[in-house]
C-alpha positions as a printed Julia matrix, in Angstrom:
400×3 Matrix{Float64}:
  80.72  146.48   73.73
  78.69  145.66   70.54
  76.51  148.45   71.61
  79.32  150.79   72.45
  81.49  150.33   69.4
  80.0   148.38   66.65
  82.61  149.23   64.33
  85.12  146.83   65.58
  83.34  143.76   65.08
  84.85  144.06   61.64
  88.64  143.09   63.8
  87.58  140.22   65.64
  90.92  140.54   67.57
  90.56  144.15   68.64
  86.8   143.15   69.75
  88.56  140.62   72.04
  90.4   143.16   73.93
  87.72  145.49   73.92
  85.71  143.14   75.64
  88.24  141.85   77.82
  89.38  145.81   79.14
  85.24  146.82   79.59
  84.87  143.77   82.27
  88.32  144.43   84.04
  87.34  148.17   83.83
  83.28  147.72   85.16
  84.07  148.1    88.77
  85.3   151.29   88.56
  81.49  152.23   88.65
  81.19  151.6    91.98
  84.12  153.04   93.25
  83.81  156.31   91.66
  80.04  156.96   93.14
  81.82  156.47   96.45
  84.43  158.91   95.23
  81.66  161.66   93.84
  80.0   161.1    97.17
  82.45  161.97   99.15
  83.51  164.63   97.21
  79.39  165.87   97.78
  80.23  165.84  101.33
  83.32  167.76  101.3
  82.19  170.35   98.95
  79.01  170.52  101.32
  81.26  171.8   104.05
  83.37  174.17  102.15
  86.2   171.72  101.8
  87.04  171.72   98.04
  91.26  170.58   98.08
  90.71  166.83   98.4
  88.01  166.52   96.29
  90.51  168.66   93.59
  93.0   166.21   94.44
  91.49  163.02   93.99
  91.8   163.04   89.87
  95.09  162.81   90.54
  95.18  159.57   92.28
  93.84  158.44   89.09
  96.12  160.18   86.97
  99.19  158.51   89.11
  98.04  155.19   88.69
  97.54  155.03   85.39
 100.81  156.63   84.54
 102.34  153.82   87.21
 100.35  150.98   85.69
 101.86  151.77   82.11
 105.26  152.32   83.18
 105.18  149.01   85.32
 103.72  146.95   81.94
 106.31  148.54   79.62
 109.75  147.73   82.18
 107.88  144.39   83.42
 106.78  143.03   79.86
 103.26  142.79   80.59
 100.64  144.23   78.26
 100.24  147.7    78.88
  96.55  147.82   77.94
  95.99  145.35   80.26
  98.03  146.83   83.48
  96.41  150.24   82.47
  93.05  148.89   83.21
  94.08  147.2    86.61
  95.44  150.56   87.23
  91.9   152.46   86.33
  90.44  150.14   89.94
  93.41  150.86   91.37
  92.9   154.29   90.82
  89.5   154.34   91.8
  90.05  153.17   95.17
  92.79  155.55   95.36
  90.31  158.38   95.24
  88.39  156.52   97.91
  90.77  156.69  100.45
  92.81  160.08   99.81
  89.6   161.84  101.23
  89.11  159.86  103.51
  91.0   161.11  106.09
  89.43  165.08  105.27
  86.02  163.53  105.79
  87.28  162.54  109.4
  88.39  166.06  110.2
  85.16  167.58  109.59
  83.28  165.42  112.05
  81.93  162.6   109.5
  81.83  159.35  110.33
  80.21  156.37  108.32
  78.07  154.92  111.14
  75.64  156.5   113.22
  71.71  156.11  112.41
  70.38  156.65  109.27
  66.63  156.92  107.63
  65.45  156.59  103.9
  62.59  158.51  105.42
  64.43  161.19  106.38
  62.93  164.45  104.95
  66.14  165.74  103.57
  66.86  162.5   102.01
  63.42  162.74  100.39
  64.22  166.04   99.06
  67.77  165.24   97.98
  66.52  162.3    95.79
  63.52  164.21   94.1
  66.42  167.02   93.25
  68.94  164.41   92.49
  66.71  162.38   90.21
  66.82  164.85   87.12
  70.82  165.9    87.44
  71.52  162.04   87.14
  69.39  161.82   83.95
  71.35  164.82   83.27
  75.04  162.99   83.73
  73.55  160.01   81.95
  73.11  162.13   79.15
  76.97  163.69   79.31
  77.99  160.27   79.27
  75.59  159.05   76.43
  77.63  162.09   74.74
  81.14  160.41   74.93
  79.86  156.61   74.18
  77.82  157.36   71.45
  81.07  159.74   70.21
  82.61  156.69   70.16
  80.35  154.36   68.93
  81.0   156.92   65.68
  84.32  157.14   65.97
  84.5   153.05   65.56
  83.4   153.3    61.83
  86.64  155.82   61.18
  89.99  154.72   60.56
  92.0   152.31   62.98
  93.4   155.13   65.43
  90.42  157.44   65.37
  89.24  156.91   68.95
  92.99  156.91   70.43
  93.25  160.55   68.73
  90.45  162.11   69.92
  90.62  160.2    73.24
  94.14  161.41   73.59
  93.06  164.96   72.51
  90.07  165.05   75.03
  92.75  164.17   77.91
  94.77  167.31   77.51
  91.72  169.16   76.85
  90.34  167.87   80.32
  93.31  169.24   82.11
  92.7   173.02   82.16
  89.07  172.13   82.58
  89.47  169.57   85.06
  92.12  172.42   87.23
  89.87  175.56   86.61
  86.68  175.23   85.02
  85.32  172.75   87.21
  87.39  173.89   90.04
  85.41  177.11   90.15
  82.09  176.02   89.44
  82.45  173.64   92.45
  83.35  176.17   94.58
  80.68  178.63   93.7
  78.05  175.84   94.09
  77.64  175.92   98.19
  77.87  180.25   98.57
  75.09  180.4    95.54
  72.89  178.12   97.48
  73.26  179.49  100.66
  72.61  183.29   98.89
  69.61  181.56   97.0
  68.04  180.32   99.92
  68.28  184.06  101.72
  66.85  185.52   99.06
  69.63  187.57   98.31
  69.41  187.81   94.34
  72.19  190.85   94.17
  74.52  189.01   95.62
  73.52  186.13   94.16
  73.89  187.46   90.7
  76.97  189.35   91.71
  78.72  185.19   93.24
  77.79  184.09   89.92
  78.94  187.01   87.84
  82.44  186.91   89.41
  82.32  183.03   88.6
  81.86  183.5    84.76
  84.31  186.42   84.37
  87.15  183.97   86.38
  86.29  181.22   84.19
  86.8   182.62   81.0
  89.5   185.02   81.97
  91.05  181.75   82.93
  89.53  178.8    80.1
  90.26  181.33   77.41
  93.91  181.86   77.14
  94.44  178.02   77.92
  92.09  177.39   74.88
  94.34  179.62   72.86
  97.67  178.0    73.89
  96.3   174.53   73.45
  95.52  175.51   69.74
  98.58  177.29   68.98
 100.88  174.7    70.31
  98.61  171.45   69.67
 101.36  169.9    67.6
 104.57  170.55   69.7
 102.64  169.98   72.91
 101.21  166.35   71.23
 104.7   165.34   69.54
 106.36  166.03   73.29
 104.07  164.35   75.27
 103.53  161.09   72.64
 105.56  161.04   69.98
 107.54  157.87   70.41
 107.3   154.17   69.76
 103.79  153.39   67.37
 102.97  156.96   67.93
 104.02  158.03   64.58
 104.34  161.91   63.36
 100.98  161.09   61.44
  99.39  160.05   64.56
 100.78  163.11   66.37
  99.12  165.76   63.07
  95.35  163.45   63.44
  95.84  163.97   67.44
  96.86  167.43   67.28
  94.02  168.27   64.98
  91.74  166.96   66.88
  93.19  169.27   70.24
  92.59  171.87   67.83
  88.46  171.24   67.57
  88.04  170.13   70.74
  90.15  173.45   72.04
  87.74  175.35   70.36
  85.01  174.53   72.58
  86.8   174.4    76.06
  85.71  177.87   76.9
  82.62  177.01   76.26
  82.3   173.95   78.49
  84.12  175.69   81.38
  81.36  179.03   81.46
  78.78  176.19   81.08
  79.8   174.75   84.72
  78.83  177.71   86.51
  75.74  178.43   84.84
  74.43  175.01   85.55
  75.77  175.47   89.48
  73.54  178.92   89.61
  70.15  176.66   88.28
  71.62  173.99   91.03
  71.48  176.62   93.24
  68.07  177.62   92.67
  67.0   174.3    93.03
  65.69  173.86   89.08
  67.45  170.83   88.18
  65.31  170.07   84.91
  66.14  172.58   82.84
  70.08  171.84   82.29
  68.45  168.4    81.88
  66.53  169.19   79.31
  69.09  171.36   77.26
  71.43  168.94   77.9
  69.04  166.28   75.9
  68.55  168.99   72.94
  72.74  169.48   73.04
  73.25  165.56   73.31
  71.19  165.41   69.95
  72.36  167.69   68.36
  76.28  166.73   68.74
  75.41  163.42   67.32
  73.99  165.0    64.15
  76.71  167.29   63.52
  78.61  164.39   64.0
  77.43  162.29   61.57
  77.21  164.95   59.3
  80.97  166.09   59.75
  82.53  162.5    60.43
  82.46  162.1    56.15
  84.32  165.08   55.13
  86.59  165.71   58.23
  86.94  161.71   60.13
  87.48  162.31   63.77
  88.29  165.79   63.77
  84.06  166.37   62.38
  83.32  164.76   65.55
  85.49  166.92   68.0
  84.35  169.89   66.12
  80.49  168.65   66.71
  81.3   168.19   70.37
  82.58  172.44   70.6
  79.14  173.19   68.09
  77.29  171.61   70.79
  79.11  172.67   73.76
  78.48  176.14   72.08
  74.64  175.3    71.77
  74.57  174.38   75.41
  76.18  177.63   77.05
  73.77  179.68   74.86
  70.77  178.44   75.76
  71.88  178.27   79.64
  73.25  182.4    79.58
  69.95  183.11   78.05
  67.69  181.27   80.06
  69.73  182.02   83.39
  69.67  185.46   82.55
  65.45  185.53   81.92
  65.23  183.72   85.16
  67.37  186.61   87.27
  66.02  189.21   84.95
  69.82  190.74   84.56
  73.28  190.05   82.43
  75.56  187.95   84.65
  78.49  188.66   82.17
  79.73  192.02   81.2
  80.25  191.93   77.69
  83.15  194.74   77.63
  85.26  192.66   79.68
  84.62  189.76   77.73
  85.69  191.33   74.19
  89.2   192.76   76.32
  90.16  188.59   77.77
  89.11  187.31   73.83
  91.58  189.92   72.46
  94.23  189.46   74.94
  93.5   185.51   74.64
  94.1   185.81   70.75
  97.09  187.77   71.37
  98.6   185.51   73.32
  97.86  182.27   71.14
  99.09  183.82   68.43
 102.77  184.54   69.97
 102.24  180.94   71.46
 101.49  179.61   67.33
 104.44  181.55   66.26
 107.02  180.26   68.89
 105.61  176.44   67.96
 108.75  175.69   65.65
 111.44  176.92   67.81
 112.0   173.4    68.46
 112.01  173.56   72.65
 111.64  176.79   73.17
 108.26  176.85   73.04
 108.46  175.03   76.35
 110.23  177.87   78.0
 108.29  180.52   76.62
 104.97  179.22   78.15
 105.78  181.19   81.33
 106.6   184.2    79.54
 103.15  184.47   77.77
 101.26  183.8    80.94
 103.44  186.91   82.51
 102.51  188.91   79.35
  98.37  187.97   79.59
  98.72  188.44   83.46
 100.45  192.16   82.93
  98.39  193.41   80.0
  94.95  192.2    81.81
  96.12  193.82   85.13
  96.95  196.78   83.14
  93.21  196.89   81.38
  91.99  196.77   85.1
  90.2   193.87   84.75
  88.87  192.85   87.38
  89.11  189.1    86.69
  92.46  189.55   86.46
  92.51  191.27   90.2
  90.51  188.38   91.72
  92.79  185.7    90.5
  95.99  187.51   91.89
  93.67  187.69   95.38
  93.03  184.35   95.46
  96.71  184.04   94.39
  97.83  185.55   97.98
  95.37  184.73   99.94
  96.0   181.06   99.31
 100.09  181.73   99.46
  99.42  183.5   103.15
  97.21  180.5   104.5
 100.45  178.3   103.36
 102.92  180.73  104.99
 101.36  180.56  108.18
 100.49  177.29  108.09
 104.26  176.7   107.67
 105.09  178.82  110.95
């Protein structure tokens, strides 16, 4: 913890608790590798619902842990971290029961010499580097965010968490999927359709990331105040948190195209090159941190995380697109989903002080984006409506 967030040691009291939460929290290590494995396994055989689902095992016991510490009298913090292992197992055994149905079964014989476990781990070895870096990213993020102001790393903490959402749903959603039919095209050889998978992957993304990242900025404040706003949550700490949601909404888009891009090097089986832009981007979000922590506190730091995030989908487009030889992302169709994107988060910005109508009118400006891009013909916009039905006729006749 002294490591992690030095600047605390200066509140002996909030080190305490600190310390206390990391070592209730620490087993939650090993229960999520169990969860990412599983969800490896499922995604491996084209089953991608559970896996999607999982998160929000998590996300229900941690809302249930802090509602059971407020009505009970218990400490909050506290019951929120027994909730984060409760969680964890949670995700354990929710896909559980999907692993059965497609014919997997924890026993049987096993080998570490097994040739595809060889090859797995010398694959595996640089994309764990790689997630050691993303996480390097968020504790050394807070390890600067300890030296701001008492509240810093709830705001952008609490920011991050609504910025997660769309990503979580969508962004990662997507690249997920994309990952199994880009490795089975890669290993045939087929680069057209290859190119084509991943094409279709980008243009969803952003047709999708980009109009959330404009709503999230043009109703950051009304969408903070409604969810927190209440008890020590004051209106200040609703303006630092909502500021922050601001920066970090800035770069969403970003980190959603990213995810496919590193999927379609997965899929190639290069694993060291997202490593080793990750590395440069990990670097370089700490120095634009430090440099815009002085002037701009917290929000510096969510605004170095979007500069990086920025850096990062850059340098994988361009290397991606060397390695294929072709664009995977038609730049006409990109310009038409930032326009209608702006559009949108600007009637979204305007609407923010009509008290709760802003709410209600969240609907209407998805109906608006969906009917203008439809009416561009873009053909984003015609893949998500497919998907749309296609997934609304499996439930129908599941249902009969």
């Amino acid at each position: 913890t002294m490591a992690i967030a030095p600047g605390f040691l200066d509140n002996h009291a909030q080190f305490a608790v600190t310390v206390d939460l990391v070592r209730i929290c620490f087993p939650y290590v090993v229960l999520i590798c169990g969860v990412a494995l599983c969800m490896g396994i499922l995604n491996s055989r084209n089953h991608f619902l559970a896996p999607a689902l999982a998160p929000v095992a998590l996300n229900v016991s941690l809302i249930g842990s802090a509602l059971f510490g407020y009505f009970a009298g218990y400490n909050v913090a506290y019951c929120m971290a027994y909730g984060v292992l409760v969680g964890g197992a949670a995700q354990w055994l929710l896909q559980q029961p999907f692993l059965v149905r497609t014919g997997f079964s924890w026993r049987g014989p096993w080998s570490w010499r097994n040739k595809g476990v060889a090859r797995m781990g010398m694959l595996m070895l640089p994309t764990v580097f790689g997630a050691a870096v993303y996480q390097l990213n968020i504790l050394l993020g807070t390890l600067l965010a300890s030296f701001l102001p008492v509240g810093s790393v709830s705001y952008l903490y609490y920011a991050d968490r609504l910025v997660q959402f769309p990503l979580g749903v969508f962004g990662i959603a997507i690249s997920t999927a994309a990952l199994p039919s880009l490795s089975r095209l890669a290993a045939k050889g087929e680069k057209a359709e290859y190119d084509e998978a991943l094409s279709a992957s980008l243009g969803l993304t952003l047709f999708i990331s980009l109009p959330a990242a404009a709503g999230l900025i043009g109703l950051a404040g009304p969408v903070i105040g409604l969810l927190f706003e209440r008890g020590a949550f004051t209106p200040e700490a609703v303006a630092a948190t909502a500021n922050a949601l601001v920066a970090y909404s800035v770069g969403l888009p970003f980190i959603a195209l990213s995810r496919p891009l590193v999927a379609g090097f997965y899929a190639l089986e290069d694993t060291r090159t997202p490593v080793k832009i990750a590395v440069l981007c990990l670097v370089s979000n700490i120095g634009l941190g430090v440099l815009l922590m002085q002037p701009l506190a917290h929000v510096g730091l969510a605004l170095a995380v979007s500069a990086s995030s920025l850096l990062n989908l850059g340098l994988l487009y361009v290397l991606l697109c060397r390695k294929r030889g072709s664009s995977l992302l038609p730049v006409g169709a990109a310009l038409r989903i930032l326009l209608l994107s702006a559009l949108i988060g600007g009637g979204a910005f305007l609407s923010a002080d009509w008290h709760l109508w802003w709410v209600l009118l969240i609907p209407v400006w998805i109906a608006v984006y969906m009917f203008l891009a439809l009416a561009l013909r873009l053909k984003e916009a015609r893949l998500f409506v497919d998907m749309f039905r296609s997934r609304m006729r499996r439930k129908l006749s599941r249902a009969k």
